[in-house]
mmCIF file of C-alpha atoms and ligand atoms in Angstrom:
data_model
loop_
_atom_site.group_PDB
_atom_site.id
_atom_site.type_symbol
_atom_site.label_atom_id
_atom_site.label_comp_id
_atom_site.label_asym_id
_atom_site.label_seq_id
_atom_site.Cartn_x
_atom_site.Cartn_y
_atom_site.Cartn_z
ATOM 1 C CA UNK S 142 3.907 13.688 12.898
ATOM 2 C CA UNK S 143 6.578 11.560 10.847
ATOM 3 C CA UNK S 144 8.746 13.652 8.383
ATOM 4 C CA UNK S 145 9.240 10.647 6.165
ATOM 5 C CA UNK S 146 8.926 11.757 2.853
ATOM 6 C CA UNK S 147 6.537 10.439 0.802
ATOM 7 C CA UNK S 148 7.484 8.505 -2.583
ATOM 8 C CA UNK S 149 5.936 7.067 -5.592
ATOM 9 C CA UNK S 150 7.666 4.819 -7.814
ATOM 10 C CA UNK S 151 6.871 3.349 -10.743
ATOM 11 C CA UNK S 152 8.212 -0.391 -11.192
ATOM 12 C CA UNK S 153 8.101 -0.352 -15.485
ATOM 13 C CA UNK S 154 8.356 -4.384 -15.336
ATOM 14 C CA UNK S 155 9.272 -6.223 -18.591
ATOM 15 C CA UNK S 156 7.918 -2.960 -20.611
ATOM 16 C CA UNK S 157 8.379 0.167 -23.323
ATOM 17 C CA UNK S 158 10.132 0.071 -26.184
ATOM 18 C CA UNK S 159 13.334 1.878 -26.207
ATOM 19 C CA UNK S 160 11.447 5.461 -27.385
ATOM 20 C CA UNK S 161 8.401 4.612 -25.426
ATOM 21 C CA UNK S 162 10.981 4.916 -21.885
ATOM 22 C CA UNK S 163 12.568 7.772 -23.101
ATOM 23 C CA UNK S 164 9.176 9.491 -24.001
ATOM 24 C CA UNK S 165 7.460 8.313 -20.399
ATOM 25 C CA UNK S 166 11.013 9.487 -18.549
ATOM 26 C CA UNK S 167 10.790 12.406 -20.055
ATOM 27 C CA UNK S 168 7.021 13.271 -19.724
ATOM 28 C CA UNK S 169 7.171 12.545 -16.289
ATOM 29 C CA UNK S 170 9.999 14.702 -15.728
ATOM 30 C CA UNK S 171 8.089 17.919 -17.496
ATOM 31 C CA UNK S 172 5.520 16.874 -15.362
ATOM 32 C CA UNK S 173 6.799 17.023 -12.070
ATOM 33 C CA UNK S 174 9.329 19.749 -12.782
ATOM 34 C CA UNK S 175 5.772 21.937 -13.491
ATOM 35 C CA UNK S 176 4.580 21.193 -9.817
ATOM 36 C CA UNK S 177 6.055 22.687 -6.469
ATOM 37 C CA UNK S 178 9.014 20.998 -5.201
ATOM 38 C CA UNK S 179 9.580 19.534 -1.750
ATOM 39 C CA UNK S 180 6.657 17.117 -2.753
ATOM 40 C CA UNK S 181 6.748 13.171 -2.972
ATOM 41 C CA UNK S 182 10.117 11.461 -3.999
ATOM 42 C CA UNK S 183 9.799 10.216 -7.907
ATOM 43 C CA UNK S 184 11.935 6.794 -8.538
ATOM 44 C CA UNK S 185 11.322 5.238 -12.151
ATOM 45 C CA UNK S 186 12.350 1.962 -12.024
ATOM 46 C CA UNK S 187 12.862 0.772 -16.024
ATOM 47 C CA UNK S 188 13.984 -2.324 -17.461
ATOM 48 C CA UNK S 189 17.752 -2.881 -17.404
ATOM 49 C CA UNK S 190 18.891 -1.684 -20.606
ATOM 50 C CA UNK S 191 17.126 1.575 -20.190
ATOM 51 C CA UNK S 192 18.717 2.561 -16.972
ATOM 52 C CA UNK S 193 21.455 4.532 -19.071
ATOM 53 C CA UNK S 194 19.078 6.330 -21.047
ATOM 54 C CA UNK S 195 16.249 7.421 -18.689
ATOM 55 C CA UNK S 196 18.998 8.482 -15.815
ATOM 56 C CA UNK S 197 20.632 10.836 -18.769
ATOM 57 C CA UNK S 198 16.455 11.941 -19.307
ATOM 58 C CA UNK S 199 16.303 12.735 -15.649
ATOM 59 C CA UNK S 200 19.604 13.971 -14.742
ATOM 60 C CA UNK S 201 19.303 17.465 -12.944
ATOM 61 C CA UNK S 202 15.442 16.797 -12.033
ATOM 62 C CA UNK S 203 14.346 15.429 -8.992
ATOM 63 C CA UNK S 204 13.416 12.503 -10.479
ATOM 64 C CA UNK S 205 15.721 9.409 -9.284
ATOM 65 C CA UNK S 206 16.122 6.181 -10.787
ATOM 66 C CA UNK S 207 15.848 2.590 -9.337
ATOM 67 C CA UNK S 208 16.260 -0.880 -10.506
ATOM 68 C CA UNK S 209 13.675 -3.642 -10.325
ATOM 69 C CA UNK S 210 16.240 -6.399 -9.597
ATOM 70 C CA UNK S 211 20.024 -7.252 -9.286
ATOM 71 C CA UNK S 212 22.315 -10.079 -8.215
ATOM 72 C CA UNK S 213 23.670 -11.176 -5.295
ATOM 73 C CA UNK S 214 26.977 -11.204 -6.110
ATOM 74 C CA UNK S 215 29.077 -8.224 -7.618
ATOM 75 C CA UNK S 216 30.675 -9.909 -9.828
ATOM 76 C CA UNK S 217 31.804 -12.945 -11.598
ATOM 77 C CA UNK S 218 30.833 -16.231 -13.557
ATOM 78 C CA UNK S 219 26.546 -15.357 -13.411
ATOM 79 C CA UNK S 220 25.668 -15.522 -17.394
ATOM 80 C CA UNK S 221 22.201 -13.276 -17.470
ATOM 81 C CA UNK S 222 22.759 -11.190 -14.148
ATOM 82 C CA UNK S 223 23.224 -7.559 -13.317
ATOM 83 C CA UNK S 224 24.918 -6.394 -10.519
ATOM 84 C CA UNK S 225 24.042 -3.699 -8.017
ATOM 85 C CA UNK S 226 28.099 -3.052 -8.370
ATOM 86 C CA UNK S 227 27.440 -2.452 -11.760
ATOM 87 C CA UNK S 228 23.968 -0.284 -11.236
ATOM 88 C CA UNK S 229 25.655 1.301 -8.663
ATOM 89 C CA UNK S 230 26.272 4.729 -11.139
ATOM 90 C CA UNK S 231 22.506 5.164 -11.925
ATOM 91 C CA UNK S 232 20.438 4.154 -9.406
ATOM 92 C CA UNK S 233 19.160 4.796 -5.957
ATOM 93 C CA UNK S 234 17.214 2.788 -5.187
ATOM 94 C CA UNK S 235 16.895 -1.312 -6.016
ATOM 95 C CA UNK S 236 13.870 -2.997 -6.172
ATOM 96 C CA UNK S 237 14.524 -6.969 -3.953
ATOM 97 C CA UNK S 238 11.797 -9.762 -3.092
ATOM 98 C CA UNK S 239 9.608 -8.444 -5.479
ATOM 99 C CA UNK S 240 6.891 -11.066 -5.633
ATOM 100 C CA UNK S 241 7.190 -11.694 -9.413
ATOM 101 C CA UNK S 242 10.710 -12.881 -8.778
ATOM 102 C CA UNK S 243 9.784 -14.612 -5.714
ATOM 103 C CA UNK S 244 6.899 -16.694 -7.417
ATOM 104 C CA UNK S 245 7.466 -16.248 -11.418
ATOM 105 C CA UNK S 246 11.564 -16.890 -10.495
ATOM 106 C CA UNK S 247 11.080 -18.897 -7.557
ATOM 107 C CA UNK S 248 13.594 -16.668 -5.420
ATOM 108 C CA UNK S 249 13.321 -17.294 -2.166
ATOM 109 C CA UNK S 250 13.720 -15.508 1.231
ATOM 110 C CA UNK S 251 17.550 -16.257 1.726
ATOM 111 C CA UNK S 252 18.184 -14.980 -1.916
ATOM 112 C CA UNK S 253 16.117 -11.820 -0.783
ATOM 113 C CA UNK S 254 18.467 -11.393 2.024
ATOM 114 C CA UNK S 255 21.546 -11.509 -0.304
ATOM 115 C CA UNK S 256 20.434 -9.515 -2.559
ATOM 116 C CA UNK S 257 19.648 -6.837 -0.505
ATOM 117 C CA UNK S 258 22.661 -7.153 1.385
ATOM 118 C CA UNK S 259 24.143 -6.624 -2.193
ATOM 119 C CA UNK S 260 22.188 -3.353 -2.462
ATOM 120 C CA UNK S 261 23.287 -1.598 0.410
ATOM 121 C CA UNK S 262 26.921 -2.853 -0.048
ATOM 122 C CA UNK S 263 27.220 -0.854 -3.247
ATOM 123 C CA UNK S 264 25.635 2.218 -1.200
ATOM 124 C CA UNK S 265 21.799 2.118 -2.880
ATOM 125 C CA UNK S 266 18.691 1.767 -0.920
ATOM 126 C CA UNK S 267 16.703 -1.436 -1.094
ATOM 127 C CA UNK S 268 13.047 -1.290 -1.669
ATOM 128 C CA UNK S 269 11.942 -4.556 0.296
ATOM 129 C CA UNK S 270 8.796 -6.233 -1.346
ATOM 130 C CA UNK S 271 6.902 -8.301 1.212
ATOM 131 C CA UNK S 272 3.123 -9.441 0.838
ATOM 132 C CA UNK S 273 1.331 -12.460 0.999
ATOM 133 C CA UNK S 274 -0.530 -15.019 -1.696
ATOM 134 C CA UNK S 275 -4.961 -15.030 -2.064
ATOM 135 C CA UNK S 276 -4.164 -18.631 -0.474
ATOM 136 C CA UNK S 277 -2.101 -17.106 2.449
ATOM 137 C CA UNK S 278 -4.375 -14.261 3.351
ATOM 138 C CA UNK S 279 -7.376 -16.948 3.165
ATOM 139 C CA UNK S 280 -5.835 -18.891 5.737
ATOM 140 C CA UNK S 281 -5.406 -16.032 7.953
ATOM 141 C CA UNK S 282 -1.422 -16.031 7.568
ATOM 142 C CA UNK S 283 -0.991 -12.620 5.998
ATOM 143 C CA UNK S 284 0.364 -11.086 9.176
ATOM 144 C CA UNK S 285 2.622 -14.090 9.446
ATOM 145 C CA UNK S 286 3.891 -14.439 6.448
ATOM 146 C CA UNK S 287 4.911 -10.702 6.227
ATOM 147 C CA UNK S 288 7.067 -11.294 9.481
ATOM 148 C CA UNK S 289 8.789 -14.209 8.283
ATOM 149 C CA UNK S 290 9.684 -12.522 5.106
ATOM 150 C CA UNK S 291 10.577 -9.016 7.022
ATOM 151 C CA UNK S 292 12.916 -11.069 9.861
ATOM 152 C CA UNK S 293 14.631 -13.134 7.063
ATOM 153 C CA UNK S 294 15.031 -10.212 4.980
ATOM 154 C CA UNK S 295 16.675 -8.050 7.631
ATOM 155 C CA UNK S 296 18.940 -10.562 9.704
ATOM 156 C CA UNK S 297 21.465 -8.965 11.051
ATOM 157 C CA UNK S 298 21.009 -4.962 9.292
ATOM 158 C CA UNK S 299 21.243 -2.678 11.511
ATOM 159 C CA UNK S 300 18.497 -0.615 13.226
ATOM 160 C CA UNK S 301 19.861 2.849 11.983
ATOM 161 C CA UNK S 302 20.288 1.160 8.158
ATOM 162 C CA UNK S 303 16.928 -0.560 8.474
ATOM 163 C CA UNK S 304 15.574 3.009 9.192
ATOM 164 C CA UNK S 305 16.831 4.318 5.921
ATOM 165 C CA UNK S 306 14.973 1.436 3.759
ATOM 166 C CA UNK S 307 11.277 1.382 1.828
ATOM 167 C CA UNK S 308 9.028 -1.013 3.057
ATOM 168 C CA UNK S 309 6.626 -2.397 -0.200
ATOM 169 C CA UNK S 310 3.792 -3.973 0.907
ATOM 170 C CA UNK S 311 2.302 -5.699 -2.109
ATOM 171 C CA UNK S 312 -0.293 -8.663 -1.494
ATOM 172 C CA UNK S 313 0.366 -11.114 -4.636
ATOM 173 C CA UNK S 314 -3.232 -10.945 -5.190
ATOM 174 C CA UNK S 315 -3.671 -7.233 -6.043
ATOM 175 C CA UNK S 316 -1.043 -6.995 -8.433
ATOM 176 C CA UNK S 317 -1.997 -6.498 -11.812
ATOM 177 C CA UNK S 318 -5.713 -7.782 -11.384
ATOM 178 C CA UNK S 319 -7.075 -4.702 -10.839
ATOM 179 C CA UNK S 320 -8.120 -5.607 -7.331
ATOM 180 C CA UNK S 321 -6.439 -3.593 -4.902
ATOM 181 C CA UNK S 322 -6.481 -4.317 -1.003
ATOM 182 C CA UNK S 323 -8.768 -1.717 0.373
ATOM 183 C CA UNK S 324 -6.893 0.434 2.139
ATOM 184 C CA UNK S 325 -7.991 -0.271 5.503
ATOM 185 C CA UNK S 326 -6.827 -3.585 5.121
ATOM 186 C CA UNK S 327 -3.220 -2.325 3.535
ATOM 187 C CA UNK S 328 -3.459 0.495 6.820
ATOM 188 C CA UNK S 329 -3.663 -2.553 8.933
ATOM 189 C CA UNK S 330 -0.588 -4.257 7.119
ATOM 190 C CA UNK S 331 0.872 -1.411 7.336
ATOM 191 C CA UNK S 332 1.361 -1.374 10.840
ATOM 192 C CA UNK S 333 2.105 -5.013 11.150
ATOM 193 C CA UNK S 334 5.336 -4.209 9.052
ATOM 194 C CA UNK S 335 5.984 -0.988 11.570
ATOM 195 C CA UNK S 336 5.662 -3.052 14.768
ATOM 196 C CA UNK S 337 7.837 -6.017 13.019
ATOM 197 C CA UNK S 338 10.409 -3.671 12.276
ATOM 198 C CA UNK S 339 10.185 -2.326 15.672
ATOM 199 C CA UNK S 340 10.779 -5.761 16.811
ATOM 200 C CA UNK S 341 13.199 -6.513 15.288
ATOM 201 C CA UNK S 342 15.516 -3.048 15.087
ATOM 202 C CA UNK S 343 13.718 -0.128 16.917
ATOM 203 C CA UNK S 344 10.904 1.781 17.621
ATOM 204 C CA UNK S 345 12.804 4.377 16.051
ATOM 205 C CA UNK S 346 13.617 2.915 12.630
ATOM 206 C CA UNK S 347 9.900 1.454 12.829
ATOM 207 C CA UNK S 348 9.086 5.121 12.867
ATOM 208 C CA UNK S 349 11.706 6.150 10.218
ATOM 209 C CA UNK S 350 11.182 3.669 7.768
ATOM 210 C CA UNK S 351 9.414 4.407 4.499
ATOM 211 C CA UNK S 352 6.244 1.931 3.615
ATOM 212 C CA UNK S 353 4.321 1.652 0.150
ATOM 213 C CA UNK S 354 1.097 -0.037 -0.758
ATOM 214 C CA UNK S 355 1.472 -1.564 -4.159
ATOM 215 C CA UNK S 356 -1.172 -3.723 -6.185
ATOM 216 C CA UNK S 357 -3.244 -2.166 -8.531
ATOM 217 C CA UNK S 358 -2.972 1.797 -7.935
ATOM 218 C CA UNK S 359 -4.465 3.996 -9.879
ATOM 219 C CA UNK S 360 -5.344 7.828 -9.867
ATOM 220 C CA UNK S 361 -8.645 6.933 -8.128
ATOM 221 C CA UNK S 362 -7.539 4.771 -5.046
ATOM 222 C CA UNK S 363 -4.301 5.907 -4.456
ATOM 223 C CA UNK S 364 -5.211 9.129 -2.167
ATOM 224 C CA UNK S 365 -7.291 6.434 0.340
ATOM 225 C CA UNK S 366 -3.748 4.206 0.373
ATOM 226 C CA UNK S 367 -1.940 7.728 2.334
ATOM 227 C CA UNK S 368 -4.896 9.165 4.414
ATOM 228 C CA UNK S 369 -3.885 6.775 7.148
ATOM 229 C CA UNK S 370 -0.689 7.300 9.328
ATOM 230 C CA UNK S 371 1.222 4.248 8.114
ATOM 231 C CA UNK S 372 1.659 4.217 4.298
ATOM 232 C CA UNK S 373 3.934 7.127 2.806
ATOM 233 C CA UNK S 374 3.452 6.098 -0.945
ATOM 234 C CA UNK S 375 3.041 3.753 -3.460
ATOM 235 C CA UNK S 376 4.874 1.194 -6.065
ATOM 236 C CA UNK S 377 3.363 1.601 -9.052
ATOM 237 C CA UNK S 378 3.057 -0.985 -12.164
ATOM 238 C CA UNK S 379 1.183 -1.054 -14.892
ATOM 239 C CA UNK S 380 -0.532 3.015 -13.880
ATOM 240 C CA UNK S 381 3.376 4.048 -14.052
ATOM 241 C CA UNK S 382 3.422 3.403 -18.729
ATOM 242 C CA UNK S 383 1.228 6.417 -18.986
ATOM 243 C CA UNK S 384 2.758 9.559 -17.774
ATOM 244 C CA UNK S 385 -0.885 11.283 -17.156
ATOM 245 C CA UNK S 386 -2.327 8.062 -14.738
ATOM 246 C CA UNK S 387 1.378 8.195 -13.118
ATOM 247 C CA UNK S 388 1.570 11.743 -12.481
ATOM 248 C CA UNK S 389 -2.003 12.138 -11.440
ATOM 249 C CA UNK S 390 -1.173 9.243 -9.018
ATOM 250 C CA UNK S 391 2.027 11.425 -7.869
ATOM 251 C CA UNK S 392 -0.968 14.443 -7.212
ATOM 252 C CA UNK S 393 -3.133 12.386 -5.031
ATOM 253 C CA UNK S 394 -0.133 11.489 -2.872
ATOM 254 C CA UNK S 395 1.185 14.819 -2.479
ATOM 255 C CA UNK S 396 -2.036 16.044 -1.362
HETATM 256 P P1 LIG F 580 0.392 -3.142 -10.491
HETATM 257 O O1 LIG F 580 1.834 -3.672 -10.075
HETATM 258 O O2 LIG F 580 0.309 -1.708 -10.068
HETATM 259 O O3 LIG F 580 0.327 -3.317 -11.974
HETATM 260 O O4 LIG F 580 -0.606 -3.987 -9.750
HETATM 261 C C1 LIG F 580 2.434 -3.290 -8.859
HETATM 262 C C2 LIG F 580 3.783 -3.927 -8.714
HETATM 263 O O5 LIG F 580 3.975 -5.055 -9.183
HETATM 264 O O6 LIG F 580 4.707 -3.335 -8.137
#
């Protein structure tokens, strides 16, 4: 048995109004102070300028708080960015590679790499999106093109750091269409991440690493995502902007 714990986290996107984050931070922070602790680890991960106010929301729960971006520098002459330097104070966790920034922001898998080099500079813990395109996964590349972005991604971390990192698998296609992978399919991707990682570092940080499914969870699929030995949670979009669907997702995991 792995004692990785298990994690949901709930990527907010370009969403909420300033009152609707602190309402849904604070909803979700009744909610799981109600149920019995030792259960799944809670990130929200809100827009930037909400970070201050839904980390003072949470503060004293066990609810953590994660961004869904930063730079790969820490500071300097970068008009627009955010540093993980400067998220450094609220957050634990850091969102990189997420595919809308790899195909909406054309980042690619060297910027990946820097940026979560950035991350775990300033002492945070990356959350590693990887997942392939409808086109990719037609062609029979999925496998492949998780590898490529896992080995570019990790060059040169080491094993025991790699060990301490979450995984996201989240095929392009599933993600906000409402058409998740089935969850053999994401079991199966699953273990191609493990065995890459195990490759690459360790069998050991293969075995210690945290991996999500994300693309279209919701309270009614996400229990079949964790049955499986592979997947230890899930990264959340649009189910994570109502407290209920979130929390009821954060129920299925835990059981
Ligand atoms: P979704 O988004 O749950 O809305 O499909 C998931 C994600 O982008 O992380």
């Amino acid at each position: 048995m792995s004692n990785r714990r298990p994690m949901i986290a709930g990527n907010w996107k370009m969403n909420t109004t300033l009152e609707e984050a602190k309402r849904l931070a604070s909803d979700i922070t009744h909610g799981t102070s109600e149920r019995a602790s030792g259960s799944a680890e809670c990130v929200l991960i809100p827009p930037f300028p909400w970070i201050v106010p839904v980390s003072d929301i949470v503060s004293g729960s066990e609810v953590v708080v994660g961004a869904q971006d930063c730079a790969t520098e820490d500071a300097g002459a970068f008009t627009g960015a955010v540093s993980a330097a400067m998220l450094a104070p609220f957050c634990q966790y850091i969102i990189v590679g997420h595919s809308e920034r790899r195909h909406v922001f054309g980042e690619s898998d060297a910027t990946v790499a820097l940026k979560l080099q950035a991350v775990l500079r300033n002492g945070m813990t990356p959350i590693l999106c990887v997942g392939e395109t409808l086109e990719e996964r037609d062609l029979g590349a999925a496998s492949e093109v998780v590898e490529r972005q896992l080995t570019i991604a990790l060059a040169g971390i080491t094993s025991e750091v790699i060990g301490r990192m979450v995984v996201a698998y989240e095929p392009v296609w599933a993600i906000g269409t409402g058409r998740a992978a089935s969850a053999g399919d994401a079991e199966h991707m699953a273990l191609t991440i493990r065995s890459t990682i195990g490759a690459i570092a360790s069998e050991q940080s293969a075995n210690a690493t945290r991996i999500l499914y994300g693309g279209s969870v919701n309270p009614g699929n996400a229990a079949a995502f964790v049955q499986g030995d592979a997947i230890d949670g899930a990264l959340v979009g649009g189910a994570s902007l109502q407290a209920a669907s979130f929390l009821a997702i954060l129920d299925a995991v835990n059981q």
